[in-house]
mmCIF file of C-alpha atoms and ligand atoms in Angstrom:
data_model
loop_
_atom_site.group_PDB
_atom_site.id
_atom_site.type_symbol
_atom_site.label_atom_id
_atom_site.label_comp_id
_atom_site.label_asym_id
_atom_site.label_seq_id
_atom_site.Cartn_x
_atom_site.Cartn_y
_atom_site.Cartn_z
ATOM 1 C CA UNK A 1 143.133 113.070 233.664
ATOM 2 C CA UNK A 2 140.853 111.586 236.340
ATOM 3 C CA UNK A 3 142.838 111.964 239.482
ATOM 4 C CA UNK A 4 140.396 109.801 241.486
ATOM 5 C CA UNK A 5 141.335 106.731 239.533
ATOM 6 C CA UNK A 6 144.193 104.518 240.709
ATOM 7 C CA UNK A 7 147.418 105.015 238.784
ATOM 8 C CA UNK A 8 146.944 102.966 235.578
ATOM 9 C CA UNK A 9 150.450 101.649 235.523
ATOM 10 C CA UNK A 10 151.576 99.924 238.646
ATOM 11 C CA UNK A 11 155.206 99.595 237.647
ATOM 12 C CA UNK A 12 156.390 98.020 240.797
ATOM 13 C CA UNK A 13 153.907 95.113 240.772
ATOM 14 C CA UNK A 14 154.488 95.056 244.558
ATOM 15 C CA UNK A 15 151.073 93.676 245.451
ATOM 16 C CA UNK A 16 150.897 91.198 242.616
ATOM 17 C CA UNK A 17 150.975 87.443 242.689
ATOM 18 C CA UNK A 18 152.603 86.192 239.497
ATOM 19 C CA UNK A 19 152.798 82.684 238.075
ATOM 20 C CA UNK A 20 155.707 82.007 235.779
ATOM 21 C CA UNK A 21 155.632 78.719 233.856
ATOM 22 C CA UNK A 22 159.195 78.116 232.709
ATOM 23 C CA UNK A 23 160.755 79.781 235.753
ATOM 24 C CA UNK A 24 164.060 77.837 236.276
ATOM 25 C CA UNK A 25 165.966 79.233 233.292
ATOM 26 C CA UNK A 26 166.320 81.985 230.756
ATOM 27 C CA UNK A 27 163.580 84.532 230.219
ATOM 28 C CA UNK A 28 161.228 82.996 232.797
ATOM 29 C CA UNK A 29 163.855 82.976 235.530
ATOM 30 C CA UNK A 30 164.763 86.587 234.742
ATOM 31 C CA UNK A 31 161.030 87.478 234.945
ATOM 32 C CA UNK A 32 160.621 85.688 238.255
ATOM 33 C CA UNK A 33 163.720 87.401 239.668
ATOM 34 C CA UNK A 34 162.615 90.801 238.385
ATOM 35 C CA UNK A 35 158.975 90.431 239.712
ATOM 36 C CA UNK A 36 160.307 89.152 243.119
ATOM 37 C CA UNK A 37 162.650 92.145 243.464
ATOM 38 C CA UNK A 38 159.738 94.401 242.597
ATOM 39 C CA UNK A 39 157.935 93.009 245.592
ATOM 40 C CA UNK A 40 155.619 90.511 243.947
ATOM 41 C CA UNK A 41 154.884 86.997 245.176
ATOM 42 C CA UNK A 42 156.152 84.563 242.552
ATOM 43 C CA UNK A 43 154.945 81.017 241.847
ATOM 44 C CA UNK A 44 157.455 79.354 239.515
ATOM 45 C CA UNK A 45 157.044 76.231 237.548
ATOM 46 C CA UNK A 46 159.543 73.936 235.702
ATOM 47 C CA UNK A 47 159.761 70.208 235.344
ATOM 48 C CA UNK A 48 163.137 69.656 236.949
ATOM 49 C CA UNK A 49 162.576 70.202 240.624
ATOM 50 C CA UNK A 50 166.209 70.423 241.584
ATOM 51 C CA UNK A 51 167.123 72.980 239.020
ATOM 52 C CA UNK A 52 164.049 75.021 239.810
ATOM 53 C CA UNK A 53 164.944 75.029 243.564
ATOM 54 C CA UNK A 54 168.526 76.008 242.714
ATOM 55 C CA UNK A 55 167.280 78.858 240.514
ATOM 56 C CA UNK A 56 164.867 80.087 243.160
ATOM 57 C CA UNK A 57 167.662 80.030 245.731
ATOM 58 C CA UNK A 58 169.586 82.495 243.597
ATOM 59 C CA UNK A 59 166.454 84.836 243.510
ATOM 60 C CA UNK A 60 165.614 85.037 247.172
ATOM 61 C CA UNK A 61 167.114 82.262 249.323
ATOM 62 C CA UNK A 62 165.664 78.779 249.780
ATOM 63 C CA UNK A 63 162.932 79.804 252.236
ATOM 64 C CA UNK A 64 161.835 83.093 250.749
ATOM 65 C CA UNK A 65 158.306 83.626 251.854
ATOM 66 C CA UNK A 66 157.192 85.148 248.571
ATOM 67 C CA UNK A 67 158.526 82.350 246.321
ATOM 68 C CA UNK A 68 156.649 79.113 245.648
ATOM 69 C CA UNK A 69 158.406 76.639 243.394
ATOM 70 C CA UNK A 70 156.251 73.952 241.785
ATOM 71 C CA UNK A 71 157.748 71.087 239.826
ATOM 72 C CA UNK A 72 155.267 70.097 237.084
ATOM 73 C CA UNK A 73 155.026 69.557 233.308
ATOM 74 C CA UNK A 74 152.795 72.287 231.761
ATOM 75 C CA UNK A 75 152.050 70.055 228.714
ATOM 76 C CA UNK A 76 150.437 67.424 230.918
ATOM 77 C CA UNK A 77 146.825 68.109 231.981
ATOM 78 C CA UNK A 78 147.345 66.683 235.426
ATOM 79 C CA UNK A 79 150.533 68.799 235.772
ATOM 80 C CA UNK A 80 148.590 71.873 234.789
ATOM 81 C CA UNK A 81 145.835 71.078 237.285
ATOM 82 C CA UNK A 82 148.322 70.712 240.090
ATOM 83 C CA UNK A 83 149.994 74.052 239.177
ATOM 84 C CA UNK A 84 146.716 75.980 239.315
ATOM 85 C CA UNK A 85 145.435 74.163 242.436
ATOM 86 C CA UNK A 86 148.548 75.024 244.290
ATOM 87 C CA UNK A 87 149.002 78.522 242.917
ATOM 88 C CA UNK A 88 145.382 79.667 243.731
ATOM 89 C CA UNK A 89 144.208 83.046 242.606
ATOM 90 C CA UNK A 90 146.930 84.909 240.640
ATOM 91 C CA UNK A 91 147.169 88.389 239.121
ATOM 92 C CA UNK A 92 149.373 87.498 236.197
ATOM 93 C CA UNK A 93 150.464 84.391 234.364
ATOM 94 C CA UNK A 94 153.607 84.292 232.129
ATOM 95 C CA UNK A 95 154.119 81.223 230.048
ATOM 96 C CA UNK A 96 157.686 80.956 228.692
ATOM 97 C CA UNK A 97 158.045 77.139 228.635
ATOM 98 C CA UNK A 98 158.351 76.375 224.920
ATOM 99 C CA UNK A 99 160.321 74.597 222.258
ATOM 100 C CA UNK A 100 161.728 75.227 218.884
ATOM 101 C CA UNK A 101 161.329 72.126 216.701
ATOM 102 C CA UNK A 102 162.990 72.991 213.403
ATOM 103 C CA UNK A 103 163.375 71.234 210.087
ATOM 104 C CA UNK A 104 162.480 71.808 206.452
ATOM 105 C CA UNK A 105 158.807 71.265 205.771
ATOM 106 C CA UNK A 106 159.583 68.992 202.775
ATOM 107 C CA UNK A 107 161.243 66.420 204.982
ATOM 108 C CA UNK A 108 159.812 67.044 208.382
ATOM 109 C CA UNK A 109 157.031 64.584 209.243
ATOM 110 C CA UNK A 110 153.525 65.822 210.184
ATOM 111 C CA UNK A 111 154.187 64.466 213.668
ATOM 112 C CA UNK A 112 156.778 67.215 214.182
ATOM 113 C CA UNK A 113 154.350 69.894 213.119
ATOM 114 C CA UNK A 114 151.744 68.397 215.478
ATOM 115 C CA UNK A 115 154.264 68.438 218.275
ATOM 116 C CA UNK A 116 155.197 72.046 217.498
ATOM 117 C CA UNK A 117 151.494 72.944 217.775
ATOM 118 C CA UNK A 118 151.020 70.923 220.883
ATOM 119 C CA UNK A 119 154.029 72.287 222.619
ATOM 120 C CA UNK A 120 153.368 75.881 221.676
ATOM 121 C CA UNK A 121 149.699 76.453 220.896
ATOM 122 C CA UNK A 122 148.012 73.591 222.724
ATOM 123 C CA UNK A 123 149.911 74.369 225.902
ATOM 124 C CA UNK A 124 149.050 78.043 225.594
ATOM 125 C CA UNK A 125 145.356 77.040 225.015
ATOM 126 C CA UNK A 126 145.289 74.760 228.042
ATOM 127 C CA UNK A 127 147.023 77.323 230.271
ATOM 128 C CA UNK A 128 144.533 79.914 229.087
ATOM 129 C CA UNK A 129 141.536 77.689 229.900
ATOM 130 C CA UNK A 130 142.896 76.844 233.331
ATOM 131 C CA UNK A 131 144.205 80.364 234.166
ATOM 132 C CA UNK A 132 141.109 82.397 233.120
ATOM 133 C CA UNK A 133 139.046 81.429 236.199
ATOM 134 C CA UNK A 134 142.098 81.894 238.469
ATOM 135 C CA UNK A 135 142.910 85.404 237.356
ATOM 136 C CA UNK A 136 141.954 88.272 239.588
ATOM 137 C CA UNK A 137 140.150 91.275 238.015
ATOM 138 C CA UNK A 138 142.594 93.435 236.101
ATOM 139 C CA UNK A 139 145.044 90.512 235.766
ATOM 140 C CA UNK A 140 146.627 89.300 232.606
ATOM 141 C CA UNK A 141 148.146 86.424 230.638
ATOM 142 C CA UNK A 142 151.428 86.843 228.888
ATOM 143 C CA UNK A 143 152.490 84.203 226.371
ATOM 144 C CA UNK A 144 155.813 83.827 224.553
ATOM 145 C CA UNK A 145 156.112 83.865 220.853
ATOM 146 C CA UNK A 146 159.316 84.143 218.859
ATOM 147 C CA UNK A 147 160.879 86.200 216.047
ATOM 148 C CA UNK A 148 160.403 83.314 213.550
ATOM 149 C CA UNK A 149 156.646 84.211 213.588
ATOM 150 C CA UNK A 150 157.392 87.261 211.444
ATOM 151 C CA UNK A 151 160.838 86.472 210.070
ATOM 152 C CA UNK A 152 161.239 82.779 209.459
ATOM 153 C CA UNK A 153 164.473 81.103 208.382
ATOM 154 C CA UNK A 154 164.474 78.449 205.713
ATOM 155 C CA UNK A 155 164.232 75.511 208.105
ATOM 156 C CA UNK A 156 161.811 77.065 210.570
ATOM 157 C CA UNK A 157 158.413 76.977 208.772
ATOM 158 C CA UNK A 158 157.125 74.400 211.235
ATOM 159 C CA UNK A 159 157.899 76.312 214.413
ATOM 160 C CA UNK A 160 157.023 79.631 212.711
ATOM 161 C CA UNK A 161 153.472 78.372 211.981
ATOM 162 C CA UNK A 162 152.994 77.464 215.655
ATOM 163 C CA UNK A 163 154.302 80.856 216.765
ATOM 164 C CA UNK A 164 152.037 82.733 214.348
ATOM 165 C CA UNK A 165 149.033 80.742 215.420
ATOM 166 C CA UNK A 166 149.822 81.642 219.021
ATOM 167 C CA UNK A 167 149.976 85.297 218.181
ATOM 168 C CA UNK A 168 146.574 85.169 216.496
ATOM 169 C CA UNK A 169 145.163 83.208 219.475
ATOM 170 C CA UNK A 170 146.400 86.027 221.753
ATOM 171 C CA UNK A 171 144.375 88.576 219.745
ATOM 172 C CA UNK A 172 141.120 86.543 219.830
ATOM 173 C CA UNK A 173 141.516 85.567 223.502
ATOM 174 C CA UNK A 174 142.109 89.179 224.381
ATOM 175 C CA UNK A 175 138.633 90.001 223.081
ATOM 176 C CA UNK A 176 137.082 86.992 224.848
ATOM 177 C CA UNK A 177 138.541 87.874 228.246
ATOM 178 C CA UNK A 178 137.987 91.691 228.046
ATOM 179 C CA UNK A 179 137.158 93.777 229.936
ATOM 180 C CA UNK A 180 138.041 91.738 233.088
ATOM 181 C CA UNK A 181 141.414 90.535 231.979
ATOM 182 C CA UNK A 182 144.054 91.222 229.391
ATOM 183 C CA UNK A 183 146.118 88.903 227.132
ATOM 184 C CA UNK A 184 149.393 89.710 225.512
ATOM 185 C CA UNK A 185 152.572 88.123 224.297
ATOM 186 C CA UNK A 186 156.200 88.886 223.942
ATOM 187 C CA UNK A 187 158.104 88.018 220.715
ATOM 188 C CA UNK A 188 161.762 87.589 221.685
ATOM 189 C CA UNK A 189 164.358 87.746 219.072
ATOM 190 C CA UNK A 190 167.736 86.109 219.885
ATOM 191 C CA UNK A 191 168.120 86.263 223.705
ATOM 192 C CA UNK A 192 171.083 84.851 225.612
ATOM 193 C CA UNK A 193 169.716 81.900 227.486
ATOM 194 C CA UNK A 194 170.609 78.204 227.815
ATOM 195 C CA UNK A 195 168.127 77.519 224.992
ATOM 196 C CA UNK A 196 169.912 79.888 222.633
ATOM 197 C CA UNK A 197 173.415 78.673 223.571
ATOM 198 C CA UNK A 198 172.162 75.131 222.932
ATOM 199 C CA UNK A 199 170.867 76.147 219.493
ATOM 200 C CA UNK A 200 174.146 77.940 218.695
ATOM 201 C CA UNK A 201 176.260 74.809 219.713
ATOM 202 C CA UNK A 202 174.053 72.655 217.408
ATOM 203 C CA UNK A 203 174.553 75.144 214.497
ATOM 204 C CA UNK A 204 178.259 75.690 214.893
ATOM 205 C CA UNK A 205 179.054 72.093 216.130
ATOM 206 C CA UNK A 206 181.398 73.604 218.712
ATOM 207 C CA UNK A 207 181.494 74.986 222.192
ATOM 208 C CA UNK A 208 179.716 78.312 222.803
ATOM 209 C CA UNK A 209 181.341 81.003 224.821
ATOM 210 C CA UNK A 210 180.655 84.738 225.357
ATOM 211 C CA UNK A 211 182.741 85.609 222.320
ATOM 212 C CA UNK A 212 180.699 83.300 220.018
ATOM 213 C CA UNK A 213 177.436 84.744 221.429
ATOM 214 C CA UNK A 214 178.813 88.229 220.797
ATOM 215 C CA UNK A 215 179.718 87.245 217.225
ATOM 216 C CA UNK A 216 176.253 85.791 216.597
ATOM 217 C CA UNK A 217 174.734 89.118 217.597
ATOM 218 C CA UNK A 218 176.680 91.355 215.237
ATOM 219 C CA UNK A 219 174.257 91.161 212.325
ATOM 220 C CA UNK A 220 171.316 92.255 214.485
ATOM 221 C CA UNK A 221 170.497 96.003 214.085
ATOM 222 C CA UNK A 222 171.385 96.788 217.765
ATOM 223 C CA UNK A 223 174.560 94.739 217.312
ATOM 224 C CA UNK A 224 174.131 92.145 220.008
ATOM 225 C CA UNK A 225 172.073 89.236 221.285
ATOM 226 C CA UNK A 226 169.533 90.356 223.931
ATOM 227 C CA UNK A 227 169.787 89.779 227.702
ATOM 228 C CA UNK A 228 167.131 87.591 229.354
ATOM 229 C CA UNK A 229 166.280 90.521 231.623
ATOM 230 C CA UNK A 230 165.427 92.657 228.583
ATOM 231 C CA UNK A 231 162.934 90.097 227.420
ATOM 232 C CA UNK A 232 161.546 89.629 230.970
ATOM 233 C CA UNK A 233 161.167 93.375 231.292
ATOM 234 C CA UNK A 234 158.890 93.434 228.289
ATOM 235 C CA UNK A 235 156.740 90.738 229.880
ATOM 236 C CA UNK A 236 156.417 92.610 233.124
ATOM 237 C CA UNK A 237 155.595 95.816 231.235
ATOM 238 C CA UNK A 238 152.706 94.074 229.555
ATOM 239 C CA UNK A 239 151.469 92.931 232.995
ATOM 240 C CA UNK A 240 151.912 96.381 234.517
ATOM 241 C CA UNK A 241 150.280 98.482 231.827
ATOM 242 C CA UNK A 242 146.473 98.233 232.349
ATOM 243 C CA UNK A 243 145.470 99.490 228.908
ATOM 244 C CA UNK A 244 147.367 97.055 226.686
ATOM 245 C CA UNK A 245 145.624 93.962 225.419
ATOM 246 C CA UNK A 246 145.862 91.680 222.347
ATOM 247 C CA UNK A 247 149.442 92.896 221.697
ATOM 248 C CA UNK A 248 152.480 90.913 220.807
ATOM 249 C CA UNK A 249 155.473 92.992 221.767
ATOM 250 C CA UNK A 250 158.746 92.408 219.893
ATOM 251 C CA UNK A 251 161.911 92.505 221.957
ATOM 252 C CA UNK A 252 164.467 91.680 219.382
ATOM 253 C CA UNK A 253 167.102 94.478 218.881
ATOM 254 C CA UNK A 254 165.399 95.365 215.640
ATOM 255 C CA UNK A 255 165.907 91.947 214.085
ATOM 256 C CA UNK A 256 162.334 91.797 212.860
ATOM 257 C CA UNK A 257 163.068 94.894 210.608
ATOM 258 C CA UNK A 258 165.487 92.990 208.385
HETATM 259 N N1 NAP B 301 166.165 82.440 223.861
HETATM 260 C C1 NAP B 301 165.816 82.878 222.656
HETATM 261 O O1 NAP B 301 166.613 83.320 221.889
HETATM 262 C C2 NAP B 301 164.384 82.821 222.243
HETATM 263 C C3 NAP B 301 164.033 83.380 221.003
HETATM 264 C C4 NAP B 301 162.703 83.300 220.651
HETATM 265 C C5 NAP B 301 161.700 82.711 221.429
HETATM 266 N N2 NAP B 301 162.135 82.173 222.579
HETATM 267 C C6 NAP B 301 161.066 81.525 223.414
HETATM 268 O O2 NAP B 301 161.136 82.032 224.704
HETATM 269 C C7 NAP B 301 160.730 81.005 225.661
HETATM 270 C C8 NAP B 301 161.767 80.886 226.764
HETATM 271 O O3 NAP B 301 162.984 80.548 226.132
HETATM 272 P P1 NAP B 301 164.378 80.499 227.000
HETATM 273 O O4 NAP B 301 165.408 80.748 226.070
HETATM 274 O O5 NAP B 301 164.151 81.320 228.246
HETATM 275 O O6 NAP B 301 164.315 78.965 227.381
HETATM 276 P P2 NAP B 301 165.091 78.111 228.519
HETATM 277 O O7 NAP B 301 166.276 78.887 229.050
HETATM 278 O O8 NAP B 301 165.345 76.788 227.890
HETATM 279 O O9 NAP B 301 163.992 77.949 229.652
HETATM 280 C C9 NAP B 301 162.880 77.208 229.468
HETATM 281 C C10 NAP B 301 162.140 77.085 230.853
HETATM 282 O O10 NAP B 301 160.961 76.422 230.645
HETATM 283 C C11 NAP B 301 160.845 75.212 231.481
HETATM 284 N N3 NAP B 301 160.052 74.231 230.741
HETATM 285 C C12 NAP B 301 160.308 73.706 229.546
HETATM 286 N N4 NAP B 301 159.364 72.805 229.294
HETATM 287 C C13 NAP B 301 158.482 72.816 230.315
HETATM 288 C C14 NAP B 301 157.239 72.181 230.539
HETATM 289 N N5 NAP B 301 156.768 71.298 229.647
HETATM 290 N N6 NAP B 301 156.600 72.407 231.736
HETATM 291 C C15 NAP B 301 157.070 73.313 232.604
HETATM 292 N N7 NAP B 301 158.238 74.015 232.445
HETATM 293 C C16 NAP B 301 158.887 73.685 231.229
HETATM 294 C C17 NAP B 301 162.354 74.850 231.597
HETATM 295 O O11 NAP B 301 162.578 74.088 232.754
HETATM 296 P P3 NAP B 301 162.472 72.419 232.744
HETATM 297 O O12 NAP B 301 163.301 71.993 231.531
HETATM 298 O O13 NAP B 301 163.046 71.948 234.016
HETATM 299 O O14 NAP B 301 161.047 72.088 232.593
HETATM 300 C C18 NAP B 301 162.908 76.220 231.830
HETATM 301 O O15 NAP B 301 162.704 76.676 233.144
HETATM 302 C C19 NAP B 301 160.580 79.733 224.766
HETATM 303 O O16 NAP B 301 159.205 79.605 224.541
HETATM 304 C C20 NAP B 301 161.318 80.023 223.565
HETATM 305 O O17 NAP B 301 160.874 79.298 222.450
HETATM 306 C C21 NAP B 301 163.426 82.194 223.012
#
């Protein structure tokens, strides 16, 4: 061990400036809150300004000096430009904004596949292009895949293809940005967020409460749906560990095993 080197894992991220795109809800909000509590400065992005401000108020109060909310659409080139212009230099970028267009391939039009790619892969690609020059040395990008990439369901081939492409992009980009910067992704399984509850409501056709979320998690090896903080923790771990790049880290309660 070389004691003269700085500690390789800065677990508290206290000096970091972290940009979270998708910060008003779910995994992104949990990551923003966790990073803020660890002492980081957090720039958070979502389209709906009011809900972003409400969410950030729950993290650190409306005037918290280390929180910068930016209302913008990450799919829109002008929106992306405004995000990075206002954010300035950042140490880590987490992209959680994403969508799960589903439908059987036999009947789903090509436009849906195009939109799945645009929303997932093209947004990641554009974020990577804009983020790379803004990253400080040692900084990283963390993208968000999903369990369908390795364990598709019958009507998810479209979204699964977009997720798998994203994971492969992460591996290639990791080589391109090394050694200055790292690139990784998380692959959440089923995580209790507004997105998941919306999907459950569409599947069951009824209201979703804590009991129905618990029931939906019983078939997962760990017996439950994940907490947004558990997925967020995986993203912060990938930022903090300075020797991991090109990895997609599953955080799925073992669901990918079955
Ligand atoms: N929850 C799960 O079970 C699960 C499982 C596998 C994968 N994932 C993936 O994990 C990611 C996060 O999911 P989640 O459940 O945390 O979702 P969520 O609760 O719906 O949160 C999504 C966040 O992204 C923002 N957002 C969406 N589109 C945006 C855009 N174009 N530009 C900027 N911000 C945008 C949303 O705010 P606005 O709507 O105001 O923009 C919101 O803050 C997604 O990529 C999802 O596909 C989730």
